[in-house]
Short mmCIF file of C-alpha atoms in Angstrom, two decimals:
data_model
loop_
_atom_site.label_atom_id
_atom_site.label_comp_id
_atom_site.label_asym_id
_atom_site.label_seq_id
_atom_site.Cartn_x
_atom_site.Cartn_y
_atom_site.Cartn_z
CA MET R 126 -22.75 1.23 -12.49
CA VAL R 127 -21.56 2.28 -9.04
CA LYS R 128 -18.66 4.56 -8.27
CA HIS R 129 -16.57 4.24 -5.12
CA ILE R 130 -13.90 6.60 -3.90
CA ILE R 131 -10.74 4.96 -2.62
CA PHE R 132 -8.58 7.15 -0.41
CA GLY R 133 -4.83 6.85 -0.68
CA ARG R 134 -1.98 8.71 0.93
CA LYS R 135 -1.80 11.47 -1.62
CA LYS R 136 -5.22 11.94 -3.17
CA ALA R 137 -8.63 10.36 -3.63
CA LYS R 138 -9.02 8.04 -6.59
CA GLU R 139 -12.38 7.25 -8.15
CA THR R 140 -12.99 3.74 -9.44
CA THR R 141 -15.94 2.15 -11.19
CA VAL R 142 -16.95 -1.45 -10.56
CA GLN R 143 -19.53 -3.09 -12.79
CA PHE R 144 -21.51 -6.16 -11.78
CA ASP R 145 -23.01 -8.52 -14.37
CA SER R 146 -25.07 -11.25 -12.71
CA GLU R 147 -24.93 -13.36 -15.88
CA THR R 148 -21.13 -13.76 -15.78
CA GLN R 149 -20.27 -13.00 -12.13
CA TYR R 150 -21.49 -13.82 -8.63
CA ALA R 151 -21.08 -11.88 -5.39
CA VAL R 152 -18.71 -13.37 -2.85
CA ILE R 153 -16.90 -12.52 0.38
CA ARG R 154 -13.30 -13.67 0.56
CA SER R 155 -12.30 -14.35 4.14
CA SER R 156 -8.71 -14.94 5.25
CA ILE R 157 -8.25 -18.00 7.44
CA CYS R 158 -5.18 -16.47 9.11
CA THR R 159 -6.21 -12.87 9.76
CA GLY R 160 -9.99 -12.98 9.45
CA GLU R 161 -9.95 -10.08 6.99
CA LYS R 162 -13.05 -10.04 4.77
CA VAL R 163 -13.29 -8.50 1.31
CA ALA R 164 -16.48 -8.34 -0.76
CA GLY R 165 -16.34 -8.52 -4.51
CA PHE R 166 -17.33 -10.39 -7.62
CA LYS R 167 -16.00 -13.66 -9.01
CA ASN R 168 -16.16 -14.55 -12.68
CA LYS R 169 -18.14 -17.76 -13.24
CA THR R 170 -15.95 -19.00 -16.09
CA ASP R 171 -12.35 -18.26 -15.12
CA GLY R 172 -12.62 -17.58 -11.37
CA HIS R 173 -11.10 -14.07 -11.55
CA PHE R 174 -11.95 -12.11 -8.36
CA THR R 175 -12.64 -8.36 -8.51
CA GLU R 176 -12.26 -6.72 -5.10
CA VAL R 177 -14.86 -4.06 -4.29
CA MET R 178 -14.76 -3.22 -0.58
CA LEU R 179 -13.39 -4.25 2.79
CA ILE R 180 -15.98 -5.72 5.16
CA ARG R 181 -15.34 -4.61 8.75
CA SER R 182 -18.84 -4.97 10.18
CA PRO R 183 -22.32 -6.29 9.38
CA ALA R 184 -23.18 -2.72 8.32
CA ASP R 185 -20.51 -2.87 5.59
CA GLU R 186 -21.95 -6.16 4.33
CA LYS R 187 -25.44 -4.65 4.32
CA GLU R 188 -24.18 -1.61 2.37
CA PHE R 189 -22.55 -3.88 -0.23
CA LYS R 190 -25.76 -5.89 -0.66
CA GLU R 191 -27.89 -2.76 -1.02
CA THR R 192 -25.48 -1.02 -3.39
CA TYR R 193 -25.25 -3.94 -5.80
CA ARG R 194 -28.77 -5.33 -5.15
CA VAL R 195 -27.45 -8.70 -3.98
CA GLU R 196 -29.57 -10.85 -1.66
CA SER R 197 -26.99 -13.40 -0.53
CA LEU R 198 -23.21 -13.63 -0.43
CA LYS R 199 -21.18 -16.80 -0.67
CA VAL R 200 -18.16 -16.92 1.68
CA GLU R 201 -14.89 -18.38 0.39
CA TYR R 202 -11.75 -19.03 2.40
#
């Protein structure tokens, strides 16, 4: 279990994201229009995407992989 702190306008909010490799796989969603990339987990059965973090640089992608012990990330558009 990994905890991330998301900063909003008023106060910091702590969220917990759980990754189960049996039912989910790691993926980067990339916008065709803006190029924005978001890393998260997609459910293998129903396709539900759980957003975890914004990817702004290769360092962010590396941090995501290390945090969740993921070796490769599939990119979806």
